Short mmCIF file of C-alpha atoms in Angstrom, two decimals:
data_model
loop_
_atom_site.label_atom_id
_atom_site.label_comp_id
_atom_site.label_asym_id
_atom_site.label_seq_id
_atom_site.Cartn_x
_atom_site.Cartn_y
_atom_site.Cartn_z
CA MET A 211 13.85 -8.67 28.96
CA PRO A 212 10.07 -8.91 30.16
CA ARG A 213 7.52 -9.28 27.44
CA ASN A 214 5.60 -6.50 28.37
CA SER A 215 9.40 -4.19 28.09
CA SER A 216 10.12 -6.10 24.77
CA ASN A 217 6.56 -4.93 23.53
CA LYS A 218 7.16 -1.45 24.21
CA VAL A 219 10.63 -1.56 22.83
CA THR A 220 8.89 -2.61 19.11
CA ALA A 221 6.12 -0.20 19.59
CA SER A 222 8.67 2.40 19.94
CA LYS A 223 10.51 1.34 17.27
CA ASP A 224 7.45 1.04 14.68
CA GLN A 225 6.61 4.33 15.63
CA ALA A 226 10.18 5.55 14.86
CA ILE A 227 9.89 3.98 11.52
CA GLN A 228 6.08 5.23 10.89
CA ARG A 229 7.51 8.82 11.48
CA LEU A 230 10.31 8.24 8.63
CA PHE A 231 7.81 6.53 6.19
CA GLU A 232 5.73 9.73 6.61
CA GLN A 233 8.55 12.16 5.93
CA LEU A 234 10.23 10.22 3.12
CA ALA A 235 6.57 9.75 1.69
CA LEU A 236 6.16 13.70 1.84
CA VAL A 237 9.49 14.52 -0.14
CA ALA A 238 8.81 11.61 -2.52
CA GLY A 239 5.29 13.08 -2.95
CA ARG A 240 6.42 16.34 -3.60
CA LYS A 241 8.69 15.18 -6.57
CA VAL A 242 6.11 13.38 -7.95
CA LEU A 243 3.61 16.20 -8.12
CA GLU A 244 6.56 18.45 -9.84
CA ILE A 245 6.95 15.96 -12.45
CA PHE A 246 3.25 15.62 -12.89
CA HIS A 247 2.56 18.94 -13.56
CA ALA A 248 5.77 19.39 -15.84
CA GLY A 249 5.21 16.43 -17.72
CA CYS A 250 7.26 13.15 -18.32
CA GLU A 251 8.52 10.57 -20.54
CA VAL A 252 6.94 7.05 -20.27
CA SER A 253 9.08 3.84 -21.02
CA GLU A 254 8.07 0.56 -20.79
CA LYS A 255 9.56 -2.36 -18.40
CA PRO A 256 10.57 -5.71 -19.35
CA ASP A 257 7.04 -6.90 -18.21
CA SER A 258 5.50 -4.20 -20.60
CA SER A 259 4.16 -2.20 -17.41
CA PRO A 260 4.76 1.84 -17.96
CA VAL A 261 7.32 3.51 -16.02
CA THR A 262 8.03 7.34 -15.68
CA ASP A 263 10.74 9.44 -14.55
CA ALA A 264 8.65 10.34 -11.46
CA ASP A 265 8.75 6.48 -10.15
CA HIS A 266 12.51 6.11 -10.19
CA ALA A 267 12.94 10.09 -8.51
CA ALA A 268 10.59 8.96 -6.05
CA GLU A 269 12.23 5.31 -5.52
CA ALA A 270 15.71 7.17 -5.44
CA ILE A 271 14.59 9.34 -2.74
CA ILE A 272 12.97 6.70 -0.24
CA LEU A 273 15.61 4.32 -0.67
CA ASP A 274 18.50 6.74 0.19
CA GLY A 275 16.24 7.53 3.54
CA LEU A 276 15.71 3.91 4.62
CA ARG A 277 19.26 2.76 3.83
CA THR A 278 20.46 5.74 5.70
CA ALA A 279 18.65 5.31 8.69
CA TYR A 280 18.12 1.36 9.04
CA PRO A 281 21.17 -0.27 6.61
CA GLU A 282 20.64 -3.32 8.48
CA ILE A 283 17.18 -3.87 7.03
CA SER A 284 16.93 -4.96 3.28
CA CYS A 285 14.67 -3.39 0.81
CA VAL A 286 12.42 -4.68 -1.73
CA ALA A 287 11.68 -1.65 -4.19
CA GLU A 288 9.39 -1.94 -7.20
CA GLU A 289 12.07 -0.35 -9.66
CA GLU A 290 15.32 -1.89 -8.37
CA ALA A 291 13.27 -5.19 -8.46
CA ALA A 292 12.15 -4.73 -12.37
CA ALA A 293 16.11 -3.97 -12.92
CA GLY A 294 16.95 -7.54 -10.76
CA ILE A 295 18.01 -5.58 -7.79
CA LEU A 296 17.11 -7.96 -4.86
CA PRO A 297 18.23 -8.82 -1.47
CA ALA A 298 19.69 -12.32 -1.28
CA ASP A 299 17.83 -12.86 2.00
CA LEU A 300 15.18 -10.85 3.42
CA GLY A 301 15.73 -11.92 6.93
CA ASN A 302 12.72 -11.67 9.43
CA ALA A 303 12.27 -8.09 8.46
CA PHE A 304 12.25 -5.95 5.57
CA PHE A 305 10.79 -2.97 3.54
CA LEU A 306 8.64 -2.74 0.54
CA ILE A 307 8.27 0.33 -1.65
CA ASP A 308 6.11 1.48 -4.51
CA PRO A 309 7.67 4.87 -5.13
CA LEU A 310 4.62 5.15 -7.34
CA ASP A 311 1.58 3.04 -7.29
CA GLY A 312 -1.02 4.07 -10.14
CA THR A 313 1.31 4.97 -12.95
CA LYS A 314 -1.31 4.43 -15.26
CA GLU A 315 -3.64 6.89 -13.58
CA PHE A 316 -0.53 9.53 -13.37
CA ILE A 317 0.20 8.81 -17.11
CA LYS A 318 -3.72 9.34 -17.91
CA ARG A 319 -3.76 12.61 -15.44
CA SER A 320 -5.74 11.24 -12.78
CA GLY A 321 -5.08 12.06 -9.31
CA ASP A 322 -5.09 8.55 -8.20
CA PHE A 323 -1.76 7.93 -7.81
CA THR A 324 0.25 7.09 -4.22
CA VAL A 325 3.61 6.69 -2.84
CA ASN A 326 3.67 3.42 -0.85
CA ILE A 327 6.17 2.48 2.07
CA ALA A 328 5.63 -0.55 4.54
CA LEU A 329 7.63 -2.73 6.98
CA VAL A 330 7.06 -6.24 6.46
CA ARG A 331 7.87 -8.62 9.76
CA ASP A 332 7.53 -12.46 9.82
CA GLY A 333 5.10 -12.28 6.73
CA ASN A 334 2.91 -9.42 7.95
CA PRO A 335 2.75 -5.80 6.50
CA GLU A 336 2.91 -4.11 10.00
CA VAL A 337 4.06 -0.55 9.40
CA GLY A 338 2.94 1.28 6.21
CA VAL A 339 2.16 4.44 4.77
CA VAL A 340 0.29 5.85 1.60
CA TYR A 341 0.27 9.26 0.62
CA ALA A 342 -1.65 10.73 -2.18
CA PRO A 343 -0.17 14.04 -3.25
CA TYR A 344 -1.94 15.15 -5.84
CA SER A 345 -5.57 15.09 -3.53
CA GLY A 346 -3.29 15.62 -0.28
CA ARG A 347 -5.07 12.39 1.73
CA PHE A 348 -2.11 10.91 3.88
CA PHE A 349 -2.85 7.44 5.58
CA SER A 350 -0.39 5.96 8.36
CA GLY A 351 -0.48 2.70 10.32
CA ARG A 352 1.23 0.48 12.69
CA PRO A 353 0.02 -1.92 15.22
CA GLY A 354 -3.00 -0.83 16.85
CA MET A 355 -2.77 2.73 15.17
CA ALA A 356 -4.19 3.91 12.17
CA GLU A 357 -4.60 7.06 11.12
CA ILE A 358 -5.55 10.03 8.77
CA LEU A 359 -3.16 12.82 8.42
CA ASP A 360 -3.66 16.35 7.48
CA VAL A 361 -0.87 18.25 5.61
CA ASP A 362 -0.53 21.94 5.77
CA ALA A 363 0.29 24.30 3.07
CA GLU A 364 4.04 24.14 3.69
CA GLY A 365 3.49 20.32 3.25
CA LYS A 366 4.19 19.48 6.65
CA ILE A 367 1.96 16.92 8.82
CA ASP A 368 -0.65 19.50 10.66
CA THR A 369 -3.05 16.86 12.48
CA ARG A 370 -3.70 13.42 13.15
CA ARG A 371 -6.82 11.47 13.70
CA PRO A 372 -7.17 7.98 14.12
CA ILE A 373 -9.26 5.67 11.92
CA SER A 374 -11.12 2.10 11.84
CA VAL A 375 -13.26 -0.14 9.55
CA ARG A 376 -16.86 0.50 10.08
CA HIS A 377 -19.78 -2.00 11.09
CA GLY A 378 -22.92 -2.94 9.89
CA SER A 379 -22.75 -1.08 6.52
CA SER A 380 -25.66 -1.71 4.33
CA PRO A 381 -25.78 -1.95 1.65
CA LEU A 382 -21.88 -2.51 1.18
CA THR A 383 -19.59 -0.15 -0.49
CA VAL A 384 -17.06 -1.99 -2.76
CA VAL A 385 -13.93 -0.48 -3.95
CA ALA A 386 -12.78 -1.43 -7.37
CA SER A 387 -9.62 -0.87 -9.53
CA ARG A 388 -10.01 1.60 -12.21
CA SER A 389 -7.69 0.10 -14.72
CA HIS A 390 -7.84 -3.56 -13.80
CA ARG A 391 -11.46 -4.74 -13.49
CA THR A 392 -11.79 -8.58 -14.50
CA ALA A 393 -14.59 -10.77 -14.96
CA GLN A 394 -13.81 -12.53 -11.73
CA THR A 395 -14.29 -9.03 -9.91
CA ASP A 396 -17.55 -8.35 -11.09
CA ALA A 397 -18.74 -12.11 -10.58
CA PHE A 398 -17.53 -11.60 -6.99
CA ILE A 399 -19.41 -8.29 -6.49
CA GLN A 400 -22.73 -9.63 -7.82
CA GLU A 401 -22.37 -12.30 -5.06
CA CYS A 402 -22.44 -9.59 -2.51
CA GLY A 403 -25.87 -8.33 -3.43
CA PRO A 404 -26.91 -4.96 -3.44
CA VAL A 405 -23.63 -3.37 -3.18
CA GLU A 406 -22.66 0.49 -3.99
CA ILE A 407 -19.44 0.53 -6.64
CA LEU A 408 -16.45 2.90 -6.24
CA SER A 409 -14.01 2.97 -8.86
CA VAL A 410 -10.55 3.94 -7.48
CA GLY A 411 -6.78 3.67 -8.66
CA SER A 412 -4.15 2.64 -6.71
CA SER A 413 -3.91 1.54 -3.01
CA LEU A 414 -6.40 4.27 -1.81
CA LYS A 415 -8.67 1.16 -2.24
CA PHE A 416 -7.23 -0.39 1.26
CA CYS A 417 -7.28 3.26 3.17
CA MET A 418 -11.03 3.70 2.31
CA ILE A 419 -11.90 0.89 3.75
CA ALA A 420 -9.51 1.28 6.84
CA CYS A 421 -11.13 4.88 7.06
CA GLY A 422 -14.95 3.40 7.27
CA GLU A 423 -15.58 5.00 3.59
CA ALA A 424 -15.63 1.63 2.04
CA ASP A 425 -16.42 -2.25 3.22
CA ILE A 426 -14.58 -4.60 0.84
CA TYR A 427 -12.02 -4.73 -2.30
CA PRO A 428 -11.97 -7.87 -4.28
CA ARG A 429 -8.97 -8.26 -6.61
CA HIS A 430 -8.99 -11.10 -9.09
CA GLY A 431 -5.96 -10.29 -11.16
CA ARG A 432 -2.28 -9.89 -10.75
CA THR A 433 -0.76 -7.49 -8.44
CA MET A 434 2.80 -7.79 -6.70
CA GLU A 435 3.58 -7.24 -3.00
CA TRP A 436 4.81 -3.91 -3.24
CA ASP A 437 1.28 -2.65 -4.39
CA THR A 438 -0.54 -4.10 -1.48
CA ALA A 439 1.98 -3.89 1.07
CA ALA A 440 1.51 -0.41 2.65
CA GLY A 441 -2.23 -0.14 2.49
CA ASP A 442 -2.69 -3.88 3.89
CA ALA A 443 -0.54 -2.47 6.73
CA ILE A 444 -2.91 0.30 7.44
CA LEU A 445 -6.18 -1.87 6.99
CA ARG A 446 -4.85 -4.31 9.61
CA ALA A 447 -4.01 -1.64 12.01
CA ALA A 448 -7.70 -0.39 11.72
CA GLY A 449 -9.40 -3.90 12.12
CA GLY A 450 -9.75 -5.10 8.71
CA MET A 451 -7.76 -8.27 7.14
CA THR A 452 -6.82 -9.24 3.60
CA TYR A 453 -7.46 -12.68 2.70
CA MET A 454 -6.43 -15.19 0.19
CA THR A 455 -9.19 -17.30 -1.80
CA ASP A 456 -8.25 -20.21 0.81
CA GLY A 457 -9.69 -17.91 3.57
CA ASN A 458 -6.05 -17.24 5.04
CA PRO A 459 -4.44 -13.88 5.46
CA LEU A 460 -2.22 -12.63 2.37
CA PRO A 461 1.10 -13.53 3.22
CA TYR A 462 4.40 -11.15 1.98
CA GLY A 463 8.04 -12.16 1.46
CA LYS A 464 6.64 -14.81 -1.29
CA ARG A 465 9.62 -16.28 -3.05
CA ASN A 466 10.37 -19.02 -5.41
CA GLN A 467 6.68 -19.68 -6.18
CA ALA A 468 5.55 -22.76 -8.30
CA ASP A 469 3.56 -20.73 -10.91
CA GLU A 470 4.44 -17.28 -10.26
CA SER A 471 7.50 -14.68 -9.67
CA ASP A 472 8.96 -13.56 -6.84
CA PHE A 473 6.44 -11.26 -4.56
CA ALA A 474 3.51 -11.92 -6.67
CA ASN A 475 0.19 -11.86 -5.13
CA PRO A 476 -2.82 -14.37 -5.22
CA ASP A 477 -6.15 -13.40 -5.74
CA PHE A 478 -7.33 -11.62 -2.54
CA VAL A 479 -10.06 -9.63 -0.99
CA ALA A 480 -9.73 -7.12 1.14
CA ARG A 481 -12.13 -6.32 4.01
CA GLY A 482 -13.38 -4.34 7.08
CA ALA A 483 -16.19 -5.63 9.23
CA THR A 484 -18.66 -7.22 6.61
CA PRO A 485 -20.43 -10.24 7.93
CA GLY A 486 -21.94 -12.32 5.21
CA ALA A 487 -19.98 -11.26 2.43
CA PRO A 488 -17.76 -13.87 0.16
CA ARG A 489 -14.21 -14.13 1.01
CA SER A 490 -13.19 -15.38 -2.72
#
C-alpha cells in the first residue's frame, strides 16, 4: 500500500477510535456525576489511594465499550491494574483508561475530576479524550487535530473548535497540582522567573496548556501512565510536548522498571511553546 494511502487509513482509524472515546466518556461521565450528587462510600486500595463506586462504575462502562469495539487491542485500566488484572503483552498499541482522574477532588466535592481515555501507539499517546462532567469541559485529540467540544443540554456533542498551544506568553502561566504540590515543583516554578500560578486538579492541567490557557505544568512526584496519557495526547496534538528530566519525551508502556512499578511515570514537565523556561 502506498505510504499516503497507509497514512489515510491510520488517520481514519484514529478518528473512529476518537469518536468512540468521546461517546464512552460522555456515558461514563454521566454515571460519575450521578454518583457525585448521590454520594458514595470511599475505600482504600493497596497503595493507600482512595477509590469510590464512581471509579468502578465508569471503568466498567469504558472497558465494555472498548473491548466490544476493539477486542484485539489490550486495555490497561487503573482499577483493573490495582486488582492485578493486566495484559501479558501490550502489543504495539493499547488503551489506557483512568475512569475518574482526580478521585481526591471528587471526594472533597471539588469539580476538578475527569474521565480519561487514551490510545498509546509505539510508546506515544496518540489519541485521547478528557471530559470533566461537573464543569462540562471536554477536550479531544488525535495526531494533528486537538479540539475543545461543547456538550448540549441533552448531553450530546454540539460543536467542535480547534485548539493549539500559545506562543510568547509573558509572564508564563504555570499550572500545578492542587493535591500533590512538592518542594521540587516549587523550586522549578521559582526558576521560571515571574509567573502566574493556577492550582488545578486532574488532567485538565494538560488541556489548559493545549488550549492556550497556560504554558507549563511541572510534575515532580509519582504519577501513573493512566493519569497522564489522555491529556498528554491532547497536548501533543495541539503542538505541545511532555518531557522527562533528561529532555526526552515521556514514553508510555513502561514495564519491568528497575526502581518503580509498571506504568509509573518519572518526574516530567508538560509544556506548550515556552522558550527559555526550564525543562526539568
